[in-house]
Coordinates of C-alpha atoms in Angstrom, one line a residue:
M1 CA 96.1 -61.1 -12.9
E2 CA 95.5 -62.6 -9.4
S3 CA 97.0 -59.5 -7.7
T4 CA 94.7 -57.3 -9.8
F5 CA 91.3 -58.9 -9.0
S6 CA 92.0 -60.4 -5.5
S7 CA 94.3 -60.2 -2.6
P8 CA 95.0 -62.3 0.5
A9 CA 92.9 -61.7 3.6
E10 CA 95.9 -60.8 5.6
A11 CA 96.8 -57.9 3.3
A12 CA 93.4 -56.3 3.9
L13 CA 93.7 -56.7 7.7
Q14 CA 97.3 -55.4 7.9
R15 CA 97.0 -52.5 5.5
E16 CA 98.1 -49.2 6.9
A17 CA 96.2 -46.0 6.3
G18 CA 99.3 -44.4 4.7
V19 CA 100.5 -40.8 4.7
P20 CA 97.9 -38.4 6.2
G21 CA 98.7 -35.7 3.6
Q22 CA 100.5 -32.4 3.6
F23 CA 101.1 -30.3 6.8
T24 CA 100.9 -26.6 6.5
L25 CA 102.7 -24.3 8.9
P26 CA 100.4 -22.8 11.6
E27 CA 101.1 -19.2 10.4
D28 CA 100.1 -20.1 6.9
L29 CA 96.7 -21.8 7.7
D30 CA 94.7 -18.6 7.4
R31 CA 96.1 -17.8 3.9
V32 CA 96.1 -21.4 2.5
Y33 CA 92.6 -22.3 3.6
E34 CA 91.0 -18.8 3.5
L35 CA 89.9 -19.1 7.1
E36 CA 88.7 -15.5 7.3
R37 CA 86.2 -16.0 4.5
V38 CA 85.1 -19.4 5.9
T39 CA 84.6 -17.7 9.3
E40 CA 82.4 -15.0 7.7
F41 CA 80.4 -17.7 5.9
V42 CA 79.7 -19.6 9.1
C43 CA 78.9 -16.5 11.3
N44 CA 76.6 -15.0 8.7
L45 CA 74.5 -18.2 8.6
G46 CA 74.6 -18.6 12.4
C47 CA 75.5 -22.3 12.1
Q48 CA 76.2 -24.3 15.2
R49 CA 77.3 -27.5 13.4
V50 CA 79.4 -27.3 10.3
A51 CA 80.9 -30.1 8.2
L52 CA 84.4 -29.7 6.7
Q53 CA 85.2 -31.9 3.7
F54 CA 88.8 -32.5 2.9
P55 CA 90.4 -34.7 0.1
D56 CA 93.0 -37.3 1.0
Q57 CA 95.9 -35.0 0.3
L58 CA 94.7 -32.3 2.7
L59 CA 93.7 -34.5 5.6
G60 CA 96.9 -33.7 7.4
D61 CA 95.7 -30.2 8.0
A62 CA 92.1 -31.1 8.8
G63 CA 92.6 -31.2 12.6
A64 CA 94.3 -27.8 12.8
V65 CA 91.8 -26.1 10.5
A66 CA 88.9 -27.5 12.5
A67 CA 90.4 -26.4 15.8
R68 CA 91.1 -22.9 14.5
L69 CA 87.5 -22.5 13.2
E70 CA 86.0 -23.8 16.4
E71 CA 88.0 -21.3 18.4
V72 CA 87.0 -18.4 16.2
T73 CA 83.4 -19.2 15.4
G74 CA 82.3 -21.1 18.5
S75 CA 80.6 -23.7 16.3
K76 CA 81.1 -27.5 16.3
M77 CA 83.2 -28.7 13.3
F78 CA 82.9 -32.2 11.8
I79 CA 85.7 -33.5 9.5
L80 CA 84.4 -35.5 6.5
G81 CA 87.0 -37.8 4.9
D82 CA 87.0 -40.9 2.8
T83 CA 83.9 -40.1 0.8
A84 CA 82.0 -42.9 -0.8
Y85 CA 82.6 -41.5 -4.3
G86 CA 84.9 -38.8 -5.6
S87 CA 86.3 -36.2 -3.3
C88 CA 85.6 -33.5 -5.8
C89 CA 81.8 -33.9 -5.2
V90 CA 80.1 -32.3 -2.2
D91 CA 79.3 -35.0 0.4
V92 CA 75.9 -33.7 1.4
L93 CA 74.8 -37.1 2.7
G94 CA 77.7 -37.3 5.2
A95 CA 77.0 -33.7 6.3
E96 CA 73.4 -34.4 6.9
Q97 CA 74.2 -37.6 8.8
A98 CA 76.3 -35.4 11.1
G99 CA 73.5 -33.0 11.5
A100 CA 75.5 -30.2 10.0
Q101 CA 73.8 -26.9 9.0
A102 CA 76.4 -26.0 6.4
L103 CA 79.3 -27.5 4.6
V104 CA 82.8 -26.2 3.6
H105 CA 84.5 -28.0 0.8
F106 CA 88.3 -27.8 0.5
G107 CA 90.5 -28.6 -2.5
P108 CA 89.6 -29.3 -6.1
A109 CA 85.9 -29.5 -6.8
C110 CA 83.8 -30.4 -9.9
L111 CA 81.3 -27.6 -8.9
S112 CA 78.4 -29.8 -9.9
P113 CA 75.0 -28.7 -8.4
P114 CA 74.3 -30.6 -5.2
A115 CA 71.1 -32.6 -4.7
S116 CA 70.5 -30.8 -1.3
L117 CA 69.8 -27.2 -0.5
L118 CA 72.5 -27.3 2.3
P119 CA 74.5 -24.0 2.3
I120 CA 77.9 -24.7 0.8
T121 CA 81.1 -22.8 0.2
F122 CA 84.2 -23.8 -1.6
V123 CA 87.9 -23.2 -0.8
L124 CA 89.7 -24.1 -4.1
G125 CA 93.2 -23.1 -2.9
Q126 CA 95.6 -20.6 -4.4
R127 CA 98.5 -22.1 -6.3
P128 CA 101.4 -19.7 -7.0
V129 CA 101.4 -18.4 -10.6
A130 CA 104.3 -16.7 -12.3
L131 CA 102.3 -14.0 -14.1
E132 CA 105.2 -12.5 -16.1
L133 CA 106.2 -15.9 -17.5
C134 CA 102.6 -16.8 -18.3
A135 CA 102.0 -13.5 -20.1
K136 CA 105.1 -14.0 -22.2
A137 CA 104.0 -17.5 -23.0
F138 CA 100.6 -16.3 -24.0
E139 CA 102.1 -13.7 -26.4
A140 CA 104.3 -16.3 -28.0
Q141 CA 101.4 -18.6 -28.7
N142 CA 99.0 -15.9 -29.8
P143 CA 100.8 -13.5 -32.2
D144 CA 97.5 -12.2 -33.6
P145 CA 96.2 -9.5 -31.2
T146 CA 92.7 -9.7 -32.8
A147 CA 92.2 -13.4 -32.4
P148 CA 89.5 -14.3 -29.8
V149 CA 91.0 -16.3 -26.8
V150 CA 89.6 -17.4 -23.5
L151 CA 91.7 -17.7 -20.4
L152 CA 91.1 -21.0 -18.5
S153 CA 92.8 -22.5 -15.4
E154 CA 92.7 -25.3 -13.0
P155 CA 90.7 -24.4 -9.9
A156 CA 93.7 -23.6 -7.7
C157 CA 94.9 -21.0 -10.3
A158 CA 91.6 -19.2 -10.9
H159 CA 92.7 -16.4 -8.6
A160 CA 95.5 -15.4 -11.1
L161 CA 93.4 -15.1 -14.3
E162 CA 92.2 -11.5 -13.7
P163 CA 95.8 -10.2 -12.9
L164 CA 97.0 -12.1 -16.0
A165 CA 94.3 -10.5 -18.1
T166 CA 95.4 -7.1 -16.8
L167 CA 98.8 -7.6 -18.3
L168 CA 97.4 -8.8 -21.6
R169 CA 94.5 -6.4 -22.2
P170 CA 96.6 -3.4 -23.6
K171 CA 97.6 -5.6 -26.5
Y172 CA 94.8 -8.1 -27.0
Q173 CA 91.4 -6.8 -28.0
D174 CA 89.1 -9.9 -27.7
L175 CA 90.1 -11.6 -24.4
L176 CA 87.6 -13.6 -22.4
I177 CA 88.2 -14.5 -18.7
S178 CA 86.5 -17.6 -17.3
S179 CA 85.7 -18.0 -13.6
P180 CA 84.7 -21.0 -11.4
A181 CA 80.9 -21.6 -11.4
L182 CA 80.6 -21.2 -7.6
P183 CA 77.1 -21.5 -6.3
L184 CA 75.4 -18.1 -5.6
P185 CA 74.3 -17.3 -2.1
V186 CA 70.7 -18.2 -1.3
G187 CA 68.3 -15.5 -2.4
S188 CA 70.9 -13.5 -4.4
L189 CA 70.7 -12.7 -8.1
S190 CA 73.6 -13.1 -10.6
S191 CA 75.2 -9.9 -11.6
Q192 CA 75.9 -11.3 -15.0
P193 CA 72.7 -13.1 -16.1
E194 CA 74.0 -13.5 -19.7
S195 CA 77.1 -15.6 -18.6
L196 CA 77.3 -19.0 -20.2
E197 CA 78.0 -21.8 -17.7
R198 CA 79.8 -24.8 -19.0
F199 CA 82.7 -27.1 -17.9
G200 CA 82.1 -25.9 -14.3
R201 CA 83.0 -22.4 -15.3
R202 CA 81.2 -19.2 -16.2
F203 CA 82.0 -17.3 -19.5
P204 CA 80.8 -13.6 -19.7
L205 CA 80.1 -13.6 -23.4
N206 CA 79.1 -10.5 -25.2
P207 CA 75.7 -10.5 -27.0
G208 CA 76.0 -12.2 -30.4
R209 CA 79.1 -14.2 -29.5
C210 CA 79.5 -17.9 -28.9
L211 CA 82.1 -19.9 -27.1
E212 CA 82.9 -22.0 -30.3
E213 CA 84.6 -18.9 -31.8
Y214 CA 87.4 -18.8 -29.1
G215 CA 90.7 -20.5 -28.7
A216 CA 91.9 -21.5 -25.3
F217 CA 94.9 -20.8 -23.1
Y218 CA 94.8 -23.0 -20.0
V219 CA 97.0 -22.2 -16.9
G220 CA 97.6 -25.1 -14.7
A221 CA 99.0 -28.0 -16.7
S222 CA 102.4 -29.4 -15.6
Q223 CA 105.2 -30.6 -17.8
A224 CA 105.7 -33.4 -15.3
S225 CA 102.3 -34.9 -16.1
S226 CA 102.0 -34.4 -19.9
D227 CA 99.3 -37.0 -20.2
P228 CA 95.8 -35.4 -20.1
N229 CA 94.3 -38.6 -18.8
L230 CA 96.0 -37.8 -15.5
D231 CA 94.1 -34.6 -15.2
P232 CA 90.3 -35.1 -15.5
D233 CA 89.7 -31.3 -15.5
L234 CA 91.9 -30.8 -18.5
S235 CA 90.5 -33.9 -20.2
R236 CA 87.0 -32.4 -19.7
L237 CA 88.0 -29.2 -21.5
L238 CA 89.8 -31.0 -24.3
L239 CA 86.9 -33.3 -25.1
G240 CA 84.3 -30.5 -25.1
W241 CA 86.3 -27.8 -26.8
T242 CA 85.6 -27.1 -30.5
P243 CA 87.8 -29.1 -32.8
G244 CA 90.1 -27.0 -34.9
R245 CA 90.3 -24.1 -32.4
P246 CA 93.8 -23.7 -30.8
F247 CA 94.2 -25.0 -27.2
F248 CA 97.4 -24.4 -25.3
S249 CA 98.3 -25.2 -21.8
C250 CA 100.8 -23.3 -19.6
C251 CA 102.7 -24.5 -16.5
P252 CA 102.1 -21.8 -13.9
D253 CA 105.5 -22.3 -12.3
T254 CA 107.8 -22.2 -15.4
G255 CA 105.6 -20.6 -18.1
Q256 CA 106.3 -23.5 -20.5
T257 CA 103.5 -24.1 -23.0
Q258 CA 102.2 -27.2 -24.8
D259 CA 99.8 -27.6 -27.7
Q260 CA 97.0 -29.9 -26.6
G261 CA 95.4 -30.3 -30.0
A262 CA 96.9 -33.8 -30.7
K263 CA 96.0 -35.0 -27.3
A264 CA 92.5 -33.8 -27.7
G265 CA 92.2 -35.8 -30.9
R266 CA 93.4 -39.0 -29.2
L267 CA 90.9 -38.5 -26.4
R268 CA 88.1 -38.1 -28.9
A269 CA 89.2 -41.2 -30.8
R270 CA 89.2 -43.1 -27.6
R271 CA 85.6 -41.9 -26.9
L272 CA 84.5 -43.0 -30.4
Y273 CA 86.0 -46.5 -29.7
L274 CA 83.9 -46.7 -26.5
V275 CA 80.8 -45.8 -28.4
E276 CA 81.4 -48.7 -30.7
R277 CA 81.9 -51.0 -27.7
A278 CA 78.6 -49.8 -26.3
R279 CA 76.8 -50.5 -29.5
D280 CA 78.1 -54.0 -29.6
A281 CA 77.2 -54.6 -25.9
R282 CA 74.2 -56.7 -25.0
V283 CA 74.4 -56.3 -21.2
V284 CA 75.2 -53.0 -19.7
G285 CA 76.1 -52.3 -16.0
L286 CA 75.0 -48.9 -14.8
L287 CA 77.4 -47.9 -12.0
A288 CA 75.9 -45.4 -9.4
G289 CA 78.9 -43.1 -9.0
T290 CA 77.3 -40.3 -7.0
L291 CA 74.4 -39.7 -4.6
G292 CA 75.0 -36.0 -3.9
V293 CA 74.8 -34.4 -7.4
A294 CA 71.5 -33.1 -8.5
Q295 CA 69.3 -35.1 -10.9
H296 CA 71.2 -38.4 -10.5
R297 CA 67.9 -40.3 -10.1
E298 CA 66.5 -38.8 -13.3
A299 CA 69.7 -39.6 -15.1
L300 CA 69.7 -43.2 -14.0
A301 CA 66.1 -43.6 -15.2
H302 CA 67.1 -42.0 -18.5
L303 CA 70.0 -44.4 -19.0
R304 CA 67.7 -47.4 -18.3
K305 CA 65.2 -46.1 -20.8
L306 CA 68.0 -45.8 -23.4
T307 CA 69.2 -49.3 -23.0
E308 CA 65.7 -50.7 -23.1
A309 CA 65.0 -48.8 -26.3
A310 CA 68.2 -50.2 -27.9
G311 CA 67.3 -53.8 -27.0
K312 CA 69.9 -54.1 -24.3
R313 CA 69.7 -55.5 -20.7
S314 CA 70.8 -53.1 -18.0
Y315 CA 71.6 -53.7 -14.3
V316 CA 72.1 -51.0 -11.7
L317 CA 75.2 -51.5 -9.4
A318 CA 76.0 -49.5 -6.3
L319 CA 79.6 -50.3 -5.5
G320 CA 81.1 -47.0 -4.3
K321 CA 84.3 -46.1 -6.1
P322 CA 84.8 -48.6 -9.0
T323 CA 87.9 -50.8 -8.9
P324 CA 89.0 -53.7 -11.1
A325 CA 88.4 -56.1 -8.2
K326 CA 84.8 -54.9 -7.6
L327 CA 83.8 -55.0 -11.3
A328 CA 85.4 -58.4 -11.8
N329 CA 82.5 -59.8 -9.8
F330 CA 80.2 -59.1 -12.7
P331 CA 81.8 -60.9 -15.7
E332 CA 78.4 -61.0 -17.5
M333 CA 78.5 -57.3 -18.3
D334 CA 79.8 -56.3 -21.7
V335 CA 80.4 -52.6 -20.7
F336 CA 80.0 -50.4 -17.6
V337 CA 78.6 -46.9 -17.6
L338 CA 79.7 -44.7 -14.7
L339 CA 77.0 -42.2 -13.6
A340 CA 79.2 -39.7 -11.8
C341 CA 80.2 -36.0 -11.9
P342 CA 82.2 -34.9 -15.0
L343 CA 85.6 -35.2 -13.1
G344 CA 84.6 -38.6 -11.6
A345 CA 83.5 -40.0 -14.9
L346 CA 86.8 -38.9 -16.6
A347 CA 89.1 -39.9 -13.7
P348 CA 92.1 -42.0 -14.7
Q349 CA 91.7 -45.7 -14.4
P350 CA 93.8 -47.8 -12.0
S351 CA 97.1 -49.1 -13.3
G352 CA 95.7 -52.7 -13.4
G353 CA 92.9 -51.6 -15.7
F354 CA 89.3 -52.9 -15.9
F355 CA 88.5 -56.1 -17.7
R356 CA 85.5 -54.3 -19.3
P357 CA 85.5 -50.7 -20.6
V358 CA 84.0 -48.0 -18.4
L359 CA 82.0 -45.4 -20.3
T360 CA 80.4 -42.1 -19.5
P361 CA 76.7 -41.4 -20.1
C362 CA 77.5 -39.4 -23.2
E363 CA 78.9 -42.5 -25.0
L364 CA 75.9 -44.6 -24.0
E365 CA 73.6 -41.8 -25.4
A366 CA 75.5 -41.9 -28.7
A367 CA 75.3 -45.7 -28.9
C368 CA 71.6 -46.1 -28.0
N369 CA 69.9 -43.0 -29.5
P370 CA 69.9 -43.1 -33.3
A371 CA 69.0 -39.4 -33.4
W372 CA 72.2 -38.4 -31.5
P373 CA 74.0 -36.1 -31.9
P374 CA 72.0 -33.1 -32.9
P375 CA 73.4 -30.7 -35.6
G376 CA 76.0 -28.3 -34.2
L377 CA 76.5 -30.1 -30.9
A378 CA 79.8 -29.8 -29.1
P379 CA 82.0 -32.9 -29.7
H380 CA 81.5 -34.4 -26.2
L381 CA 79.3 -33.5 -23.3
T382 CA 80.7 -34.0 -19.8
H383 CA 77.8 -33.8 -17.4
Y384 CA 74.9 -36.2 -17.5
A385 CA 72.4 -33.4 -16.7
E386 CA 73.0 -32.1 -20.3
L387 CA 71.3 -35.3 -21.6
L388 CA 68.1 -34.8 -19.7
P389 CA 64.9 -33.1 -20.8
G390 CA 65.1 -29.3 -20.3
S391 CA 68.7 -29.1 -21.5
P392 CA 69.4 -27.5 -24.8
F393 CA 71.4 -30.6 -25.8
H394 CA 68.6 -33.1 -25.0
V395 CA 67.5 -35.2 -28.0
P396 CA 64.4 -37.4 -27.4
L397 CA 64.3 -40.9 -28.7
P398 CA 62.8 -41.3 -32.1
P399 CA 59.3 -42.8 -32.2
P400 CA 59.0 -46.6 -32.9
E401 CA 57.9 -46.0 -36.5
S402 CA 60.9 -43.8 -37.3
E403 CA 63.2 -45.0 -40.1
L404 CA 66.2 -44.2 -37.9
W405 CA 65.7 -47.5 -36.1
D406 CA 66.0 -49.4 -39.5
T407 CA 69.3 -47.8 -40.6
P408 CA 71.8 -50.5 -41.3
D409 CA 74.7 -50.4 -38.8
V410 CA 78.0 -52.3 -39.1
S411 CA 80.3 -52.7 -36.1
L412 CA 83.6 -51.1 -36.7
I413 CA 85.2 -53.6 -34.2
S414 CA 83.9 -57.0 -35.3
G415 CA 82.8 -56.0 -38.8
E416 CA 79.4 -57.7 -38.4
L417 CA 76.0 -56.2 -39.2
R418 CA 74.2 -55.2 -36.0
P419 CA 70.5 -56.3 -36.0
P420 CA 67.7 -53.9 -35.2
P421 CA 66.3 -53.9 -31.7
P422 CA 64.2 -57.0 -31.0
W423 CA 61.0 -54.9 -30.4
K424 CA 61.5 -53.3 -33.8
S425 CA 61.7 -56.6 -35.7
S426 CA 58.7 -58.1 -33.9
D427 CA 56.5 -55.1 -34.3
D428 CA 57.2 -54.6 -38.0
T429 CA 53.8 -55.1 -39.8
R430 CA 55.1 -54.2 -43.3
C431 CA 56.1 -57.9 -43.9
S432 CA 53.1 -60.2 -44.3
A433 CA 55.1 -63.4 -45.3
L434 CA 55.4 -64.5 -41.7
T435 CA 52.8 -64.5 -39.0
P436 CA 54.1 -63.7 -35.5
R437 CA 53.4 -66.3 -32.9
P438 CA 53.2 -64.6 -29.5
Q439 CA 53.3 -67.8 -27.5
L440 CA 56.9 -68.3 -28.6
E441 CA 59.7 -66.5 -26.7
L442 CA 62.8 -65.1 -28.3
A443 CA 65.8 -67.1 -27.3
E444 CA 68.6 -65.0 -25.8
S445 CA 71.7 -65.2 -28.0
S446 CA 74.0 -63.8 -25.4
P447 CA 75.5 -66.4 -23.0
A448 CA 76.3 -63.7 -20.5
A449 CA 72.7 -62.4 -20.4
S450 CA 71.4 -66.0 -20.1
F451 CA 73.7 -66.6 -17.1
L452 CA 72.8 -63.3 -15.5
S453 CA 69.0 -63.9 -15.8
S454 CA 69.4 -67.3 -14.1
R455 CA 71.0 -65.9 -11.1
S456 CA 69.1 -66.2 -7.8
W457 CA 69.9 -62.6 -6.8
Q458 CA 69.6 -60.0 -9.6
G459 CA 69.6 -56.8 -7.7
L460 CA 67.5 -54.8 -5.3
E461 CA 64.0 -54.4 -6.7
P462 CA 60.8 -53.2 -4.9
R463 CA 58.5 -56.1 -4.4
L464 CA 55.8 -54.5 -2.3
G465 CA 53.5 -57.0 -0.8
Q466 CA 55.2 -60.0 -2.5
T467 CA 57.7 -60.9 0.2
P468 CA 56.9 -61.9 3.8
V469 CA 58.1 -59.7 6.6
K470 CA 60.9 -61.2 8.7
E471 CA 62.8 -60.1 11.7
A472 CA 66.3 -58.8 11.2
V473 CA 69.0 -61.4 11.9
R474 CA 72.8 -61.1 12.5
G475 CA 74.6 -61.4 9.2
R476 CA 78.2 -62.5 8.4
R477 CA 81.2 -60.8 9.8
G478 CA 84.6 -60.2 8.2
I479 CA 85.6 -59.5 4.7
A480 CA 84.2 -61.2 1.6
I481 CA 87.3 -63.3 0.9
A482 CA 87.2 -64.9 4.4
Y483 CA 84.1 -64.6 6.7
E484 CA 84.4 -65.6 10.3
D485 CA 82.1 -68.5 10.0
E486 CA 83.9 -70.0 7.0
G487 CA 87.1 -70.9 8.8
S488 CA 90.5 -71.0 7.2
S489 CA 91.2 -73.0 4.0

């Protein structure tokens, strides 16, 4: 337990950066990183300063790619590494701090809409795919040529879906090909305005058809990592796909397939358990897991409104990438809710595990909104923007006089009856036997909430005109476990 939540000071000071990542041969750089397309993107915009964002596993090639692009384009390249949150999100803040006029994102991406209008292009990579083996695997798992099936893939295999569909179309009549939902160039119009955009992909559905009618064939899963929790992109699809529809994954190297239906059921059961934990919680920690995805401020305000309506306390925490050691500093929290992109919210947890469960905004919505979910909704939403007003999945909170707040609710974990929200019981005028006494305050029954409210520091809150202005002073230096002015113990 000690090694999970803390470590000696010497370990932090002597830690090495580790392996820089893969190294690609110089003659393969143009093909692997699509430098010709990136060069065209930079030259068409006339950018003089460009940010290049690499994930950790590709940082080994970052220097060579930046040097090649500077030589060809004549523009200044800035390498962005070690992002504050997930590497799948576009680091627009880091690019703006470098004064970049455009950004190139390499590697897997969640394709969430950024919060800035900075021109962005994505290089997802091109993983080799054995088309003949995948076509035979598809035919083995889909014997009915009239059954509707959609072709899906991990981002690095998206380039192979159209050639794979070319091999299958002579036999299969209702075949749908998805494509990554890459941002459209500024000022351009979509050539397929009727395309449905979900799960970071576009689906060119015909009029009158819906995605819930289709089974799925996913190219990209590996037999070496059969657990879907290790692949947040696959988990995202399994959670949101219609229950009862077939879902098969295919390894692009060997063509071996696997039925993901049972794993999807286990993932949904885990989400239902987290909803119950959120309903039992009295204190909720809202983790800011992104600053570069659009509407994150609106989503944070929405989650705070949800917890307040359900009679829960909520505290906003900005900790960067959540780790067990960071969250262990807040034992008062009953649950944490990670406000991040879909892939960041579903990323696998560290091997040590968190001492409190970490939820997604969808689970908190189901726990705090008695009107959720609406009829016909997909089993699990993956992006917090789908919960906000303007989305077809948005469900407003019921009015205070609604009977939904009075519905008896029993915890499936403790077996106890959950009380209605405190504001509901105090505002109920149907009972005249007791007269409310406004001068009395309701005693907080949660020891964790009482301890948290007595803390001297409870977060960053705007107190305009209430605090005196002071000059900046030099703060502490060092790491939290051993500051320089504390000495050695």
